[in-house]
Coordinates of C-alpha atoms and ligand atoms in Angstrom, one line a residue:
M125 CA 7.6 -22.3 16.0
N126 CA 11.0 -21.9 14.2
V127 CA 11.4 -20.1 10.9
L128 CA 14.6 -20.1 8.9
V129 CA 15.0 -16.8 7.1
I130 CA 17.1 -16.9 4.0
N131 CA 18.5 -13.9 2.0
A132 CA 20.3 -15.3 -1.0
G133 CA 22.7 -13.3 -3.1
S134 CA 24.6 -14.4 -6.2
S135 CA 27.7 -15.4 -4.2
S136 CA 26.5 -15.0 -0.6
L137 CA 23.7 -16.1 1.6
K138 CA 22.6 -14.7 4.9
Y139 CA 20.5 -16.7 7.3
Q140 CA 18.7 -16.5 10.7
L141 CA 16.8 -19.0 12.6
L142 CA 14.1 -17.3 14.7
N143 CA 11.0 -18.0 16.7
P144 CA 8.5 -15.4 15.4
E145 CA 6.1 -16.1 18.3
T146 CA 8.6 -15.0 20.9
G147 CA 10.9 -12.9 18.7
D148 CA 13.8 -15.0 19.9
L149 CA 16.8 -15.4 17.6
L150 CA 18.4 -18.8 17.8
A151 CA 21.3 -18.5 15.4
K152 CA 22.4 -16.3 12.5
G153 CA 25.2 -16.2 10.0
L154 CA 26.5 -16.0 6.5
C155 CA 27.9 -18.0 3.7
E156 CA 30.2 -16.1 1.4
R157 CA 32.2 -16.7 -1.7
I158 CA 29.7 -19.4 -3.0
G159 CA 30.9 -20.7 -6.3
I160 CA 34.4 -19.5 -5.6
D161 CA 35.8 -21.3 -2.5
G162 CA 33.4 -20.8 0.4
K163 CA 33.5 -19.1 3.8
F164 CA 31.0 -20.0 6.6
T165 CA 30.1 -17.9 9.6
Y166 CA 27.8 -19.2 12.3
K167 CA 26.7 -17.3 15.4
P168 CA 24.5 -19.4 17.8
Q169 CA 22.7 -17.1 20.2
I170 CA 22.5 -19.7 23.0
A171 CA 25.1 -19.5 25.8
G172 CA 27.9 -22.1 25.7
K173 CA 27.6 -22.8 21.9
E174 CA 30.7 -21.9 19.9
K175 CA 30.6 -19.7 16.9
L176 CA 32.4 -20.1 13.6
D177 CA 34.0 -17.1 11.9
A178 CA 34.6 -17.2 8.2
V179 CA 35.9 -20.8 8.2
D180 CA 36.7 -22.5 4.9
V181 CA 33.9 -24.8 3.7
A182 CA 33.7 -25.8 0.0
M183 CA 30.6 -24.3 -1.5
P184 CA 30.5 -24.9 -5.2
T185 CA 26.8 -24.0 -5.3
H186 CA 24.1 -22.7 -3.1
N187 CA 23.0 -26.3 -2.3
E188 CA 26.3 -26.9 -0.4
A189 CA 25.8 -23.5 1.4
I190 CA 22.3 -24.4 2.6
K191 CA 23.6 -27.9 3.6
T192 CA 26.3 -26.3 5.6
V193 CA 23.8 -24.0 7.4
L194 CA 21.5 -26.9 8.2
D195 CA 24.4 -29.1 9.5
A196 CA 25.5 -26.3 11.8
L197 CA 22.0 -25.7 13.1
V198 CA 21.5 -29.4 14.1
D199 CA 25.1 -30.1 15.1
P200 CA 25.1 -32.2 18.3
K201 CA 27.7 -30.0 20.0
N202 CA 27.1 -26.4 18.8
G203 CA 23.7 -26.6 17.1
V204 CA 20.6 -24.8 18.4
I205 CA 17.9 -27.4 17.4
G206 CA 17.7 -31.2 17.8
S207 CA 16.8 -32.0 14.2
M208 CA 15.6 -30.6 10.9
K209 CA 12.0 -31.3 12.1
E210 CA 12.3 -28.3 14.3
I211 CA 12.4 -26.0 11.3
D212 CA 8.7 -25.4 10.6
A213 CA 9.0 -23.1 7.6
V214 CA 11.5 -21.1 5.5
G215 CA 11.0 -17.4 4.7
H216 CA 12.9 -16.1 1.7
R217 CA 13.7 -12.5 1.0
V218 CA 12.9 -11.8 -2.6
V219 CA 13.8 -8.3 -3.9
H220 CA 11.3 -7.8 -6.7
G221 CA 7.7 -8.9 -6.9
G222 CA 6.7 -6.4 -9.6
E223 CA 3.0 -5.6 -9.7
R224 CA 2.2 -9.3 -9.3
F225 CA 2.9 -9.5 -5.5
A226 CA 1.3 -7.0 -3.1
R227 CA 2.0 -9.3 -0.2
S228 CA 4.0 -12.3 0.9
V229 CA 3.0 -15.6 -0.5
V230 CA 3.5 -19.4 0.0
I231 CA 5.8 -20.6 -2.7
N232 CA 4.5 -23.1 -5.3
D233 CA 5.3 -23.7 -9.0
E234 CA 3.1 -20.9 -10.2
V235 CA 4.7 -18.4 -7.7
M236 CA 8.2 -19.5 -8.8
K237 CA 7.2 -18.8 -12.4
A238 CA 5.8 -15.4 -11.4
I239 CA 9.0 -14.5 -9.5
E240 CA 11.1 -15.5 -12.6
D241 CA 8.9 -13.2 -14.7
C242 CA 10.1 -10.4 -12.5
N243 CA 13.8 -11.1 -13.2
P244 CA 14.2 -8.4 -15.8
L245 CA 13.1 -5.8 -13.2
A246 CA 15.9 -7.0 -10.8
P247 CA 18.4 -8.9 -12.9
L248 CA 21.1 -8.9 -10.2
H249 CA 18.9 -9.9 -7.4
N250 CA 15.9 -12.0 -8.3
P251 CA 17.8 -14.8 -10.1
A252 CA 19.9 -15.3 -6.9
N253 CA 16.8 -15.3 -4.7
I254 CA 15.4 -18.1 -6.9
I255 CA 18.6 -20.1 -6.6
G256 CA 18.3 -19.8 -2.8
I257 CA 14.7 -21.0 -2.9
K258 CA 15.5 -24.0 -5.1
A259 CA 18.5 -25.0 -2.9
C260 CA 16.2 -25.0 0.1
Q261 CA 13.5 -27.0 -1.7
A262 CA 16.1 -29.6 -2.7
L263 CA 17.4 -30.0 0.8
M264 CA 14.2 -29.5 2.8
P265 CA 11.4 -31.3 0.9
G266 CA 8.0 -30.9 2.4
V267 CA 8.9 -27.8 4.4
S268 CA 6.6 -24.8 3.6
M269 CA 8.4 -21.9 2.0
V270 CA 7.2 -18.3 1.8
A271 CA 8.5 -15.4 -0.4
V272 CA 8.6 -12.0 1.2
F273 CA 9.1 -9.2 -1.3
D274 CA 11.0 -5.9 -0.8
T275 CA 8.6 -4.2 -3.2
A276 CA 5.3 -5.6 -1.9
F277 CA 4.6 -3.1 0.9
H278 CA 4.6 -0.3 -1.7
Q279 CA 2.0 -1.8 -4.0
T280 CA -0.6 0.3 -2.2
M281 CA 0.8 3.5 -3.7
P282 CA -1.7 5.3 -5.9
P283 CA -0.9 5.9 -9.6
V284 CA -0.2 9.6 -9.0
A285 CA 2.7 8.5 -6.8
Y286 CA 4.0 5.6 -8.8
M287 CA 3.8 6.8 -12.4
Y288 CA 6.7 8.4 -14.2
A289 CA 5.9 11.2 -16.7
L290 CA 7.0 9.1 -19.7
P291 CA 4.9 8.0 -22.7
Y292 CA 2.3 5.8 -21.1
E293 CA 3.2 2.7 -23.1
Y294 CA 6.4 2.3 -21.2
Y295 CA 4.3 1.6 -18.1
E296 CA 1.8 -0.6 -20.0
Q297 CA 4.3 -2.6 -22.1
D298 CA 7.6 -2.3 -20.2
K299 CA 6.4 -2.1 -16.6
V300 CA 8.3 1.1 -16.0
R301 CA 6.9 2.7 -12.8
R302 CA 8.0 3.4 -9.2
Y303 CA 8.2 0.2 -7.2
G304 CA 10.1 1.2 -4.1
F305 CA 12.3 -1.0 -2.0
H306 CA 13.1 -1.6 1.8
G307 CA 9.3 -2.4 2.1
T308 CA 9.9 -5.1 4.7
S309 CA 11.8 -2.6 6.9
H310 CA 9.2 0.2 6.4
K311 CA 6.4 -2.2 7.2
Y312 CA 8.1 -3.5 10.3
V313 CA 9.0 -0.1 11.9
S314 CA 5.5 1.3 11.0
Q315 CA 3.9 -1.6 12.9
R316 CA 6.3 -1.1 15.8
A317 CA 5.5 2.6 15.9
A318 CA 1.8 1.9 16.3
A319 CA 2.6 -0.6 19.0
M320 CA 4.9 1.8 20.8
L321 CA 2.3 4.6 20.7
D322 CA -0.5 2.2 21.6
T323 CA -2.5 3.6 18.6
P324 CA -4.1 1.7 15.8
I325 CA -1.9 2.0 12.7
E326 CA -5.0 2.9 10.7
K327 CA -5.1 6.2 12.6
L328 CA -1.5 7.2 12.0
K329 CA 0.3 9.2 9.3
I330 CA 3.9 8.0 9.5
I331 CA 7.0 9.0 7.7
S332 CA 9.5 6.2 7.9
C333 CA 13.2 7.1 7.2
H334 CA 15.3 4.0 6.5
L335 CA 18.8 5.6 6.5
G336 CA 21.7 3.3 6.0
N337 CA 24.1 2.5 3.2
G338 CA 21.0 2.4 1.0
S339 CA 18.4 4.9 2.1
S340 CA 14.7 5.4 1.5
V341 CA 11.9 7.5 3.0
T342 CA 8.3 6.3 2.9
A343 CA 4.9 7.9 3.6
V344 CA 2.7 5.4 5.4
D345 CA -0.9 6.5 5.7
G346 CA -3.1 4.3 7.8
G347 CA -0.6 1.5 7.6
K348 CA -0.3 1.6 3.8
S349 CA 2.6 2.9 1.8
V350 CA 1.4 5.9 -0.3
D351 CA 4.7 7.2 -1.6
T352 CA 8.3 6.2 -1.3
S353 CA 11.6 7.7 -2.5
M354 CA 13.2 4.7 -4.3
G355 CA 11.8 4.2 -7.7
F356 CA 12.0 1.8 -10.6
T357 CA 15.4 0.7 -9.1
P358 CA 17.0 1.4 -5.7
L359 CA 19.1 4.1 -7.3
A360 CA 16.4 6.7 -6.9
G361 CA 15.5 9.1 -4.1
V362 CA 17.8 10.5 -1.5
L363 CA 21.6 10.3 -2.1
M364 CA 23.1 7.3 -0.4
G365 CA 26.5 5.8 0.5
T366 CA 27.6 5.4 -3.1
R367 CA 24.4 5.9 -5.1
S368 CA 23.5 9.3 -6.6
G369 CA 19.8 9.3 -5.7
D370 CA 17.6 11.4 -8.0
L371 CA 19.3 13.5 -10.6
D372 CA 18.6 15.3 -13.9
A373 CA 18.6 12.6 -16.6
G374 CA 20.2 15.2 -18.9
I375 CA 23.4 14.9 -16.9
I376 CA 23.9 11.3 -18.1
Q377 CA 24.1 12.1 -21.8
Y378 CA 26.2 15.2 -21.1
L379 CA 28.8 13.3 -19.1
M380 CA 28.8 10.3 -21.4
E381 CA 29.6 12.6 -24.3
R382 CA 32.2 14.7 -22.6
R383 CA 34.0 11.8 -20.8
G384 CA 33.4 9.1 -23.4
Y385 CA 31.7 6.8 -20.9
T386 CA 29.8 3.7 -22.0
I387 CA 26.3 3.3 -20.4
E388 CA 27.8 0.5 -18.2
E389 CA 30.5 2.9 -16.9
M390 CA 28.0 5.6 -16.3
L391 CA 25.7 3.4 -14.3
N392 CA 28.7 2.1 -12.3
I393 CA 29.5 5.7 -11.4
L394 CA 25.9 6.4 -10.4
N395 CA 25.6 3.2 -8.3
K396 CA 29.1 2.8 -6.9
K397 CA 31.0 6.1 -7.0
S398 CA 28.4 8.7 -6.2
G399 CA 26.5 9.6 -3.1
V400 CA 28.4 10.7 0.0
Q401 CA 31.4 8.7 -1.3
G402 CA 31.5 10.8 -4.5
I403 CA 30.9 14.1 -2.8
S404 CA 33.4 13.6 0.0
G405 CA 36.0 11.6 -2.0
I406 CA 36.7 9.8 1.3
S407 CA 34.2 7.2 2.2
S408 CA 30.7 5.9 1.9
D409 CA 30.6 5.3 5.7
F410 CA 29.0 8.1 7.6
R411 CA 31.2 7.4 10.7
D412 CA 34.3 8.1 8.5
L413 CA 32.7 11.3 7.3
E414 CA 31.9 12.6 10.7
N415 CA 35.5 12.0 11.7
A416 CA 36.9 13.5 8.5
F417 CA 34.8 16.6 9.0
K418 CA 36.1 16.9 12.6
D419 CA 39.6 16.8 11.0
G420 CA 38.7 19.8 8.9
I421 CA 37.8 18.1 5.6
E422 CA 35.0 20.3 4.3
R423 CA 33.7 18.0 1.6
A424 CA 33.0 15.3 4.2
G425 CA 30.7 17.9 6.0
L426 CA 29.1 18.9 2.7
A427 CA 28.3 15.2 1.9
V428 CA 26.6 14.6 5.3
D429 CA 24.7 18.0 5.0
M430 CA 23.5 17.1 1.5
F431 CA 22.2 13.8 2.8
N432 CA 20.4 15.3 5.8
Y433 CA 18.9 18.1 3.7
G434 CA 17.6 15.5 1.2
V435 CA 15.9 13.5 3.9
K436 CA 14.4 16.7 5.4
K437 CA 13.0 17.7 2.1
L438 CA 11.3 14.3 1.7
I439 CA 9.8 14.6 5.1
G440 CA 8.2 17.9 4.1
A441 CA 7.0 16.5 0.8
Y442 CA 5.4 13.4 2.4
A443 CA 3.8 15.5 5.1
A444 CA 2.2 17.5 2.3
A445 CA 1.3 14.3 0.4
M446 CA -0.6 12.9 3.4
G447 CA -2.0 16.2 4.6
G448 CA -0.1 16.0 7.9
V449 CA 2.2 13.7 9.8
D450 CA 1.8 12.1 13.3
V451 CA 5.0 10.1 13.5
I452 CA 8.5 10.3 12.0
I453 CA 10.6 7.1 12.4
F454 CA 14.4 6.8 12.1
T455 CA 15.8 3.4 11.4
A456 CA 18.8 1.5 9.9
G457 CA 22.5 2.1 10.4
V458 CA 22.5 5.9 10.3
G459 CA 18.9 6.4 11.6
E460 CA 19.6 4.1 14.6
N461 CA 23.0 5.3 15.5
S462 CA 23.7 8.9 14.5
A463 CA 22.2 11.3 17.0
S464 CA 23.7 14.3 15.2
Q465 CA 22.2 13.4 11.9
R466 CA 18.7 12.7 13.4
M467 CA 19.0 16.1 15.0
A468 CA 20.1 17.8 11.8
I469 CA 17.2 16.3 9.9
A470 CA 14.5 17.1 12.4
S471 CA 15.7 20.6 13.2
G472 CA 13.9 23.4 11.3
L473 CA 10.8 21.3 11.2
E474 CA 9.3 23.0 14.3
F475 CA 6.9 24.9 12.0
M476 CA 5.2 21.5 11.3
G477 CA 5.1 20.5 15.0
V478 CA 8.4 18.6 15.3
K479 CA 10.2 19.3 18.6
M480 CA 13.1 17.0 19.4
D481 CA 14.3 16.1 23.0
P482 CA 18.1 16.4 22.8
E483 CA 18.6 14.2 25.9
A484 CA 16.3 11.4 24.7
N485 CA 18.0 11.6 21.2
K486 CA 21.4 10.6 22.7
V487 CA 20.2 7.0 22.6
R488 CA 21.4 4.4 20.1
G489 CA 19.8 1.3 18.7
K490 CA 16.9 0.9 21.0
E491 CA 13.2 1.7 20.6
T492 CA 12.8 5.3 22.0
V493 CA 10.6 8.3 21.7
I494 CA 13.2 11.0 20.9
S495 CA 10.8 14.0 20.5
A496 CA 9.9 16.3 23.4
P497 CA 6.8 15.4 25.4
D498 CA 4.9 18.4 24.0
S499 CA 6.0 17.7 20.4
K500 CA 2.9 17.4 18.2
V501 CA 4.7 15.0 15.9
K502 CA 6.2 12.0 17.7
V503 CA 9.7 11.2 16.5
L504 CA 10.8 7.6 17.2
L505 CA 14.0 5.6 16.9
I506 CA 13.1 2.1 16.0
P507 CA 15.8 -0.5 15.1
T508 CA 14.7 -2.3 12.0
N509 CA 14.4 -6.1 11.9
E510 CA 13.6 -7.3 8.4
E511 CA 14.3 -10.9 9.4
L512 CA 11.7 -10.9 12.1
M513 CA 9.2 -9.3 9.8
I514 CA 9.9 -12.1 7.2
A515 CA 9.5 -14.7 9.9
L516 CA 6.3 -13.2 11.1
D517 CA 4.8 -13.1 7.6
T518 CA 6.0 -16.7 7.1
M519 CA 4.4 -17.8 10.3
N520 CA 1.1 -16.1 9.5
L521 CA 0.9 -17.7 6.1
V522 CA 1.8 -21.2 7.0
K523 CA -0.1 -21.6 10.3
Ligands
AMP812 P1 23.1 -0.2 7.1 O1 23.1 -0.2 5.6 O2 21.7 -0.1 7.7 O3 23.8 -1.3 7.7 O4 23.8 1.1 7.6 C1 25.2 1.3 7.3 C2 25.5 2.8 7.6 O5 25.2 3.1 8.9 C3 27.0 3.1 7.4 O6 27.2 4.2 6.5 C4 27.5 3.4 8.8 O7 28.5 4.3 8.7 C5 26.3 4.0 9.4 N1 26.5 4.0 10.9 C6 26.6 3.0 11.7 N2 26.9 3.4 12.9 C7 26.9 4.8 12.9 C8 27.1 5.9 13.8 N3 27.4 5.6 15.0 N4 27.1 7.1 13.3 C9 26.9 7.4 12.0 N5 26.6 6.4 11.1 C10 26.6 5.2 11.5

């Protein structure tokens, strides 16, 4: 079975064609500058097929982008399938499912309407996801489509974890609550952890640390998300590449008054100019920060230390929330690649049974147990694969 996975943004569209039964990736790529001019990247994963790297293709709308993707996949010379009939279903990443969607769903008219109803909660993302779905429906009539939500995995959180301490009517009337994001990633790595340890997920207390440009930490008890660090929006939680993470809301008014910022300017600062970028004044990229610190730039070191400290505190909080922890997972760009940051985060947690294996921790980007054999808590490096999770959910729903 082949599933086309689509992640549509307002001017870009990422795609992968995979076989969820085998986990094989057939091709992946990206359409960029949709509605501007159009750049197309195509990376077939079959030997002898040629890739395309940001070539010019006119893409006035997402329809031309999807058409370009489909043409490349079935191209007689460099395609990876014989015809469109070999695409059995399409899995769409949708950012926000609100409280309506606690799991992935087959898309129909009613589901489309419900996704549109969630637009106010993710005004930059959901409308673009909907455009991507409509473009696929137009070009692939009769093919089953599934929506996989970033928020769905966290719908199992109890009210004590998802409520904000604001007047209750803001929850009832305005839907203000913690939703959490990166759900597809946290779900995938939690399931992989259970498989790696050969233990039913129902028996595990897991803390999943998705540490990348955007970062979130999730407490997964018995396979269910019970708390997560991102909130009503992905701005909350641990500090990130350019996002502030949690901060005292009083700072917003104070800075707006002193600096004369509008609310748009203030939010732009919180989303795009804060985090490790803001602290270091150098970069949002953790590799740059490690290098800058080696060159003696103290603020680069402070930024990384603040990030690691923030993640460590969340691990402690979530162990308390679950009444213990059996597994800590590191995933995403930083979690999969930075041995020094994994070590910094896990060190000092010996009191709760975490003992790292410095040799095993030298690994990058491959499923590995990085705790010592006698560590009470297993620490795992698990590369995330949101596309495969989307393809698996899609397969399970359409079969
Ligand atoms: P992601 O958002 O998951 O793609 O992760 C992107 C982040 O991972 C960037 O900040 C990268 O600097 C970081 N990253 C990738 N490789 C490394 C590495 N070897 N050491 C530290 N950070 C890394």
